[in-house]
Structure formats: structure tokens, C-alpha cells
XYZ file of C-alpha atoms in Angstrom:
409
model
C 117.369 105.777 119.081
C 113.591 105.441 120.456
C 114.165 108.120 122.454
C 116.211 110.567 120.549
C 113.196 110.359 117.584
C 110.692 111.715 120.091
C 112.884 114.028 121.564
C 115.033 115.141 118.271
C 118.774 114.513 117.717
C 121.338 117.687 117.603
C 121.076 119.829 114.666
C 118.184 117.332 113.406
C 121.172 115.055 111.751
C 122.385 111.667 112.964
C 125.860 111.023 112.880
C 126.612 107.570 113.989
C 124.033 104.772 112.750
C 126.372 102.221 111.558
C 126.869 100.457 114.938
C 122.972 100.144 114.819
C 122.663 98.497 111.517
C 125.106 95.678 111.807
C 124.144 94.810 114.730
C 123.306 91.041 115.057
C 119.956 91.603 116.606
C 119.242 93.420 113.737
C 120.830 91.494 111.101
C 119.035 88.387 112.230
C 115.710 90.541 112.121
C 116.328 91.206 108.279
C 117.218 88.142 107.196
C 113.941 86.687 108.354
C 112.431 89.786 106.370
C 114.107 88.526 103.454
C 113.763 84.788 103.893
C 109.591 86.015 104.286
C 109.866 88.001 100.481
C 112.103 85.170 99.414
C 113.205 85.453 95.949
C 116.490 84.332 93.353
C 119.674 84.184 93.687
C 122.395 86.572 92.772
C 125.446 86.722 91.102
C 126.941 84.233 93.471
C 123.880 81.676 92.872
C 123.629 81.260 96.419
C 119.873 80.675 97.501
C 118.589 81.632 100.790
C 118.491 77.831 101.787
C 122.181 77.935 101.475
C 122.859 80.709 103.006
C 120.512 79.891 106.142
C 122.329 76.558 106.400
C 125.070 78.743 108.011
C 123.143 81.435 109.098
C 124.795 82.964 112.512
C 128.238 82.389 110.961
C 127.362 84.414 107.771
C 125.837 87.237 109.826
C 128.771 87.362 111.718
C 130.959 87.408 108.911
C 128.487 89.963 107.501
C 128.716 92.517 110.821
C 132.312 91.975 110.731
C 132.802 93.521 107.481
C 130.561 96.383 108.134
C 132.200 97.327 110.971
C 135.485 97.355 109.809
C 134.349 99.200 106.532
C 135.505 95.646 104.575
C 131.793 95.194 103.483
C 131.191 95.915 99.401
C 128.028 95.420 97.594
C 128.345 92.487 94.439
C 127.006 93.819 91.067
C 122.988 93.536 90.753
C 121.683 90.810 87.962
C 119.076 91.578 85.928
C 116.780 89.402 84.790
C 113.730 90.615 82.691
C 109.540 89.874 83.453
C 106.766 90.107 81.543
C 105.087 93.224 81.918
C 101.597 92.675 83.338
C 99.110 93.053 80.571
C 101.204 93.276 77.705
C 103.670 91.335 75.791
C 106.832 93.457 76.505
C 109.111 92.860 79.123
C 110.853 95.121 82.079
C 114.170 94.849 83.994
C 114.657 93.873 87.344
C 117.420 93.354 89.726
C 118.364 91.136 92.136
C 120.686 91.225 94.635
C 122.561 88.757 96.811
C 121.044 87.314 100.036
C 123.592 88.495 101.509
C 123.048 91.915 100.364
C 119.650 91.607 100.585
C 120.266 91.087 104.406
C 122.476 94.473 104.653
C 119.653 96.159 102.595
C 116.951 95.349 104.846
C 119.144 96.087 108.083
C 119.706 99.349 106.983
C 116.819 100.286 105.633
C 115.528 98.898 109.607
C 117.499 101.953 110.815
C 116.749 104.382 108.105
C 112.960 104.277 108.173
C 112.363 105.479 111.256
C 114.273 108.785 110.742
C 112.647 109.522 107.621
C 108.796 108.056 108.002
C 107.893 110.685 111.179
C 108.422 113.347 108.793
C 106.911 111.916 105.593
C 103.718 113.649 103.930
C 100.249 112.042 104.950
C 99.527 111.652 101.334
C 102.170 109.105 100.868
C 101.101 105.718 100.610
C 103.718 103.400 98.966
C 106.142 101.177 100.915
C 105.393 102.588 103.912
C 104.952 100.943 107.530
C 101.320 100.134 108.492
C 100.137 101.829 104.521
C 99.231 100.039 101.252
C 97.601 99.956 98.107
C 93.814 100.404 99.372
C 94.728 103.434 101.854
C 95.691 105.307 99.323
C 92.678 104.072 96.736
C 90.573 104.697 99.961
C 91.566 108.482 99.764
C 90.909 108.857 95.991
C 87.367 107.143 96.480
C 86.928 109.938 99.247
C 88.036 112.979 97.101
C 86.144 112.200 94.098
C 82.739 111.897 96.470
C 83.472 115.309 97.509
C 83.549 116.750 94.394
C 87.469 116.781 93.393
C 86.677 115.097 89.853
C 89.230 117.253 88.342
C 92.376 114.556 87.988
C 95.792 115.675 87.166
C 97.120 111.954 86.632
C 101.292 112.178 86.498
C 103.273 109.946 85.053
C 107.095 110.435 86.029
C 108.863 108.703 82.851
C 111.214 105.680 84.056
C 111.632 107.626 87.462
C 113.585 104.928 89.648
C 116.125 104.580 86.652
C 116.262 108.377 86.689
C 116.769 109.846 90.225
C 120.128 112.106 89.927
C 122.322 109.846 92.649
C 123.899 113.557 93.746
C 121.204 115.004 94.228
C 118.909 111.637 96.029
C 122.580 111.611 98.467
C 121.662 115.609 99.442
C 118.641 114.544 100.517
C 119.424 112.125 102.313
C 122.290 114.070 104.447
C 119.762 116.735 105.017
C 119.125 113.755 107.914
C 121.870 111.810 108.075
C 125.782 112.555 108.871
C 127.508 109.637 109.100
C 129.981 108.728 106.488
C 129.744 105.028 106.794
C 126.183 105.042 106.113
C 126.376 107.625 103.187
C 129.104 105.499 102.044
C 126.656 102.144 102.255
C 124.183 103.589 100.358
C 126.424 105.323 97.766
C 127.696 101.835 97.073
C 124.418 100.458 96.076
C 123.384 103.344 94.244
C 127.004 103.045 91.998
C 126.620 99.254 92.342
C 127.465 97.335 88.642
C 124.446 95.264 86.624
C 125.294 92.022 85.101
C 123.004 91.418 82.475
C 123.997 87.958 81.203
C 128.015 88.560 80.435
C 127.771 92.345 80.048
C 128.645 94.352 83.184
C 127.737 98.368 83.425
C 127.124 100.811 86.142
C 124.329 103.100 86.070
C 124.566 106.359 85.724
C 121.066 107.609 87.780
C 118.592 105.668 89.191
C 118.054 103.074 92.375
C 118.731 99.825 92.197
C 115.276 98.227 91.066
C 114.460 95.383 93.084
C 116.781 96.082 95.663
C 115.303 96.497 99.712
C 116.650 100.287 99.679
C 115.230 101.207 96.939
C 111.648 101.878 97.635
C 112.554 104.093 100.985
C 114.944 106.364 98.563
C 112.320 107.202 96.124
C 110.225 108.360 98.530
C 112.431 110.070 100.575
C 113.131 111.947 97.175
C 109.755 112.638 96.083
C 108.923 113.620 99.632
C 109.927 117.177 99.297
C 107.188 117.371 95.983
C 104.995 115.952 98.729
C 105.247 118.385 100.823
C 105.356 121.202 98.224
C 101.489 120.055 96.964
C 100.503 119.642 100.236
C 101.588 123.252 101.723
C 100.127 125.159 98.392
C 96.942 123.256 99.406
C 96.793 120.646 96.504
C 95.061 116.925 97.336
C 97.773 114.774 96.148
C 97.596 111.266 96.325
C 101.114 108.959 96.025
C 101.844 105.615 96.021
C 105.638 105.327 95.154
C 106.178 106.990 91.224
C 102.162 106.604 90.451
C 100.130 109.780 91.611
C 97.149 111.696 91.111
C 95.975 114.935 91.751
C 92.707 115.418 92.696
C 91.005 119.535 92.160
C 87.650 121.115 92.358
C 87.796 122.921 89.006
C 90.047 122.825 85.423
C 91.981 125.967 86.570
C 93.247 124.427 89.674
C 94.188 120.800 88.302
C 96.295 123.249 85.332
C 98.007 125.042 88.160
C 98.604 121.965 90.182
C 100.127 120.295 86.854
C 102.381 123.898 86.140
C 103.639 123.073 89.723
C 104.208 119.481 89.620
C 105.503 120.189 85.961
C 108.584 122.778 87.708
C 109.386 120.520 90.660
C 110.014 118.014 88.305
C 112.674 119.776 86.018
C 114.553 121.055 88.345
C 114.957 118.006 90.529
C 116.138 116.169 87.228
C 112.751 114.049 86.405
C 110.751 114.076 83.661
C 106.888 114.003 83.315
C 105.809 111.358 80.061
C 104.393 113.810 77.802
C 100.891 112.020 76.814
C 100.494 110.040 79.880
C 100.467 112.877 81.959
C 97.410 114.741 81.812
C 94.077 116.499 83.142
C 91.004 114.403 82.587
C 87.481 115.021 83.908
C 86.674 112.215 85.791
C 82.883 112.225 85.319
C 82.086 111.868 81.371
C 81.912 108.282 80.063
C 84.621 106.716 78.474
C 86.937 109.109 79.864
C 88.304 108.499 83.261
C 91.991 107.523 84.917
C 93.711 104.592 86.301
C 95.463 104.630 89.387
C 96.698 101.479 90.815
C 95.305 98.573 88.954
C 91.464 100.829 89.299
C 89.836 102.653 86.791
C 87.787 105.265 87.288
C 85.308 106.923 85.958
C 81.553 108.461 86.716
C 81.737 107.940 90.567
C 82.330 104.267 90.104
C 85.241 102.204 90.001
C 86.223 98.764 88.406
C 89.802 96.828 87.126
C 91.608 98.668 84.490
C 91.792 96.886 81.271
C 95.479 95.495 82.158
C 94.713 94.036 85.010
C 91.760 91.979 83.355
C 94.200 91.096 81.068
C 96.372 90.140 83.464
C 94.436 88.118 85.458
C 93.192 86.014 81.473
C 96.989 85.604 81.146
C 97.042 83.690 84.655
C 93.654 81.444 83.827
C 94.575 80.451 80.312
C 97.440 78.205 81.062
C 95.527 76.607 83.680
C 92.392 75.878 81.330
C 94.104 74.727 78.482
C 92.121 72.241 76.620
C 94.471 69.653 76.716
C 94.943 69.956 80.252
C 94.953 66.322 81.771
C 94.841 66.701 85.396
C 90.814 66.254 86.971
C 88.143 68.855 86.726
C 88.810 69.339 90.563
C 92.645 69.700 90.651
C 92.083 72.458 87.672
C 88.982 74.316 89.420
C 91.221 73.972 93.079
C 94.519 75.609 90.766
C 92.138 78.105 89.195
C 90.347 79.142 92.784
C 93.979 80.506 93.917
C 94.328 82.710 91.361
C 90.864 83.916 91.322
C 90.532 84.506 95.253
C 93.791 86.620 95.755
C 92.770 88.849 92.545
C 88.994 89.297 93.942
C 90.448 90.063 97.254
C 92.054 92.860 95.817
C 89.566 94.089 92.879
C 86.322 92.966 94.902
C 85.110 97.124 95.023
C 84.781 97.053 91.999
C 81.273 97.871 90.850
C 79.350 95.028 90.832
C 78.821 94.404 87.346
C 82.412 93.977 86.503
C 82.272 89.903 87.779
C 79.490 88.483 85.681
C 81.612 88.281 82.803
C 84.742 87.097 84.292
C 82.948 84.146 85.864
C 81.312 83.565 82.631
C 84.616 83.578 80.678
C 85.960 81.154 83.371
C 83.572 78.326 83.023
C 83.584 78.832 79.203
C 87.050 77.201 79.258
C 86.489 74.440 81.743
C 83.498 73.789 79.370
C 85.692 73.601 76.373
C 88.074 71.371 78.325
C 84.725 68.657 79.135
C 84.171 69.299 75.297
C 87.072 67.842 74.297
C 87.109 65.248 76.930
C 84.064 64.230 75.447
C 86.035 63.560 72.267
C 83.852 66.905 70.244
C 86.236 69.567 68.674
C 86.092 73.366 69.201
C 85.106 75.527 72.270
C 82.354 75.182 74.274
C 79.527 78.060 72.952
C 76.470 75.990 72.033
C 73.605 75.984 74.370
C 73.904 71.707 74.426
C 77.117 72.829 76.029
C 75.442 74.910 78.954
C 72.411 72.575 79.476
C 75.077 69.879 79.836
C 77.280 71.581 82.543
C 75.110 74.380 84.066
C 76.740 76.799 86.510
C 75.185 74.692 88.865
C 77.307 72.469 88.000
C 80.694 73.988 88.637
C 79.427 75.690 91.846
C 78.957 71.654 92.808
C 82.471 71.673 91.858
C 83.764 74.059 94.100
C 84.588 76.474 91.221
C 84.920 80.058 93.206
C 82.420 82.735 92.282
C 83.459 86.228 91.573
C 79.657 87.438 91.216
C 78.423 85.340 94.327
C 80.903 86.294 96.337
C 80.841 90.139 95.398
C 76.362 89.587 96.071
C 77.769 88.276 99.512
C 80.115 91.024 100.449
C 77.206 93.766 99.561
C 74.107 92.227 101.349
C 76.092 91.694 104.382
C 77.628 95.419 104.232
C 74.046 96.687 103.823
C 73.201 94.639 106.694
């Protein structure tokens, strides 16, 4: 299979994959991929600790039944998550381990065919790509002059890819019926949500291990589109920018983004898509947890939020574990969300940090039997930031001071 990608396969279609994707070697290769993400359990309530207990038996069983076309896909349940930053809530699915596993094995064997030929300005869900590539290439394009943002918004686009028209895609590559069949399955697969049962009429199963490779492999063609009429296009999965030199090219970019869209079925959100000059204050776009604005860069306003809605529960005032065991619970949080957020411009950590000791104040406070939060200066002479630096409290500020002397270094 090595071989034939270098070389190219007859007619530039494969037509038999299936012996490659239940094989055991590969089937024990995605169950560790799916033991790594871990995750609920299904319909079936079986965990991946149960179904590891057994683990060579149930991949046997699980080749078995793809070999002799026996294997079907169990309805997806959907459970809904807060949505980050705000008090609503979105779906999600989850499958069974054991689909999970089949998932993963054939998405092993589908990647490969498809990722050669994706469009460099693809970032999300790809091998060896991620989140900071992609914001990597926006920080590039707005230094040289592309402040002109087309910032698209596909509304609800994994619950709205046309299934006929995702499957012609995909057979543009692939010929063989058991695998069309596979993924056909999961794309008409039911959703139990509680006792009610329904299959979807568009869409990819959210939260399922397929799902990420067929959105791109169906937005790939707009990729490629933006890309030939010479447009700087950035992607990562459904959220994208488009990055121009002047107002008349980001309005022809959005005409052409805007046609691509309605006639592969998908529709742009009508206010948040739109041009915005990047450089005036207070104006600006998000793209991936960033805004930006004015040649800088710092967390969008939901993912401050976000991050608040982590701290508060572990600062409450009534908290009764010791100052350490809070600051040590607090540090987790705080270190993975700096790693991510720490180019932000350098002003954006102050605050946070000041906002954090605030409530471990208010929680000495009222260990010191006074009511109300901690704002008084008594309260700050009393437990400096000296003081929780001593503790081992992590500093967002510090750390960002850090990062830039030793960079200019």
C-alpha cells in the first residue's frame, strides 16, 4: 500500500482496502488509539476496561465480522456538554468501543490515500498538523500585510454535509464496495438520545473517529478552489479565514466561498460570516480560541470565560481542602491553558493572575472567620503575591516575562 501511494494505483482508485483494515495488526493498533483518547461508553455500556479484559478475542470476533460483511455499526448516543463560554449546551455522540476500534482502523487505511493530496492550507485533524500551525500561518499573513479577513462561518456544517454527495467524494478515490458500504453505515447510523431513536438525515457522526477525515475530505475540493484562484485561506476543520491585501479581494474571495458553498449543499451563517479590517481597534476576528486585532493577538473573550468557569469551582470559598491541595488543583488548569494561550500579548496575564489570587484570598478571608471577598488593602498586605508565589501558586505573568527574555536572548 506503501508502495502503490508513491507510485499511484490504476485509474487513481483503490478497489480492495477491506482486507487492510481488519486486519489484526491493525485492529490492535486502533484500539490502543482509542484506549489513548479514552472516553464513555456506548449504547452497550461497555467501557474500554471491559472490553480490554478480552481484548484479542474481541478483535478477533471484530475482524471476523468484517470480513464476512456480518459487521454493523450500533446506534450513536448522544449526550449533551456545556458549550465553552456560555451557558447553552451542544450534542455529541459516542460510539461503542467496539466501533470506536473499526473507526480508527479504517480511518488508519483511509488517511493515507486522502492526506498526500490534501491542500497545504489545511490544518485540522491532520497527521503531524494542529492548532498553532495553522495560527502560525495567520500570524504570518497579517505581518505581510493581508489584514483584510474574510472570517466564514459554515452554519452547523458536520450536521449538514449531504451524505450523497460526501460518498461521491469519497469514490472519486476509493472503489471498493465493502468500504463504501462501512462508511455508509456510519453515516446512516441511528442516535439514541435517552429513549428516542432517529437517523439523521445529513451530517457525520459527531464524535465519531471518521468523522473529522470526512469533513475534510469534503471541504478539500473548496481548498483547493481558494488556493488555485490564488486566495490565502487558512482551515482548521469547519473554522476558516481568509486572509486579502485589499476590501475588493476579501469581497471576491467571500462571492467565491459564498457559491462553493450553495452548491455543495452548505450554508454560510449570515452575520457571523463577514469581512472585517483587522487593524482598527475594537474590531478584529477570532479564529481558534485567538483574537485578533491591530497586529497583536490575545484569548478571545470565551475562552477567558472558559478558563473562570474551570477556576471558580476550585476556589470556592467554602472549599475545605489546604491552601496547597487548592493552589496544586488550580496550577493544572492554569499550566495547560497558558501552554496554549501563552502568545498572547503580554498584557493579557496580569489580570488573570490577579483575579486568581483574589479568590484564594477570599477563601483565607473566610477561614479567618471575616465575611465577604477579599478587596481591602488589609487583605493584600496580609497575603502579598509573595505570598502565594511561596505557595507554589503558578504565574501566568512570570512565566509569560520568562518565555520573552529568554526568546530575546
Amino acid at each position: 500500500m506503501l508502495s502503490a501511494l508513491e507510485e499511484g494505483v490504476k485509474g487513481g482508485k483503490w478497489y480492495s482496502l477491506m482486507d487492510k483494515v481488519y486486519g489484526l495488526s491493525n485492529l490492535i493498533s486502533a484500539f490502543k488509539e482509542v484506549k489513548r483518547k479514552r472516553g464513555g461508553t456506548g449504547v452497550d455500556h461497555q467501557t474500554i476496561k471491559m472490553f480490554e479484559r478480552d481484548l484479542m478475542a474481541n478483535l478477533e470476533k471484530l475482524s471476523a465480522d468484517m470480513a464476512s460483511g456480518r459487521y454493523r455499526a450500533q446506534a450513536i448516543k448522544r449526550v449533551w456538554i456545556p458549550k465553552p463560554g456560555s451557558h447553552e449546551k451542544r450534542p455529541l455522540g459516542i460510539s461503542t468501543v467496539r466501533d470506536r476500534v473499526a473507526q480508527a482502523a479504517l480511518r488508519h487505511v483511509l488517511e493515507p490515500i486522502f492526506e498526500r493530496e490534501f491542500a497545504e492550507q489545511s490544518y485540522g485533524f491532520r497527521p503531524g498538523r494542529g492548532c498553532k500551525d495553522a495560527l502560525r500561518e495567520v500570524d504570518r499573513l497579517l505581518r505581510a500585510g493581508s489584514h483584510w479577513v474574510v472570517d466564514v462561518d459554515l452554519k452547523s456544517y458536520f450536521d449538514t454535509i449531504p451524505k450523497d454527495k460526501l460518498m461521491k467524494r469519497v469514490e472519486e478515490k476509493v472503489s471498493d464496495g465493502r468500504i463504501k458500504e462501512m462508511l455508509q453505515g456510519y453515516l446512516n447510523q441511528e442516535v439514541m438520545d435517552e429513549m428516542v431513536r432517529w437517523t439523521p438525515e445529513a451530517g457525520t457522526p459527531q464524535g465519531s473517529g471518521i468523522s473529522p477525515l470526512l469533513s475534510n475530505i469534503y471541504l478539500d475540493e473548496l481548498d483547493h478552489k481558494m488556493e488555485q484562484l490564488g486566495y490565502k485561506m487558512v482551515r482548521y476543520a469547519d473554522d476558516t479565514v481568509v486572509l486579502c491585501q485589499s476590501q475588493e479581494e476579501a469581497e471576491r474571495a467571500l462571492e467565491e466561498v459564498r457559491q462553493w458553498t450553495a452548491k455543495a449543499g452548505l450554508t454560510l451563517h449570515p452575520v457571523k460570516t463577514r469581512i472585517v479590517d483587522a487593524r482598527p481597534k475594537k474590531v478584529g476576528f477570532d479564529f481558534l480560541g485567538y483574537h485578533f486585532e491591530r497586529g497583536l493577538r490575545w484569548p478571545r473573550e470565551k475562552s477567558l470565560k472558559k478558563l473562570k468557569e474551570t477556576i471558580r469551582p476550585k476556589t470556592k470559598r467554602s472549599n475545605g481542602r489546604s491552601l496547597q491541595v487548592i493552589i496544586k488543583d488550580v496550577n493544572r488548569s492554569v499550566k495547560g491553558w497558558y501552554e496554549y494561550f501563552k502568545h498572547s500579548h503580554w498584557t493579557t496575564f496580569r489580570p488573570i493572575d490577579g483575579w486568581i489570587r483574589g479568590r484564594l484570598r477570599s477563601i483565607l478571608r473566610k477561614r479567618n472567620r471575616k465575611r465577604g471577598r477579599a478587596k481591602t488593602l488589609q487583605d493584600h498586605k496580609r497575603w502579598p503575591n509573595a505570598y502565594f508565589a511561596g505557595q507554589g501558586l503558578f504565574s501566568l505573568e512570570t512565566a509569560n516575562a520568562q518565555a520573552r527574555q529568554s526568546s530575546m536572548r
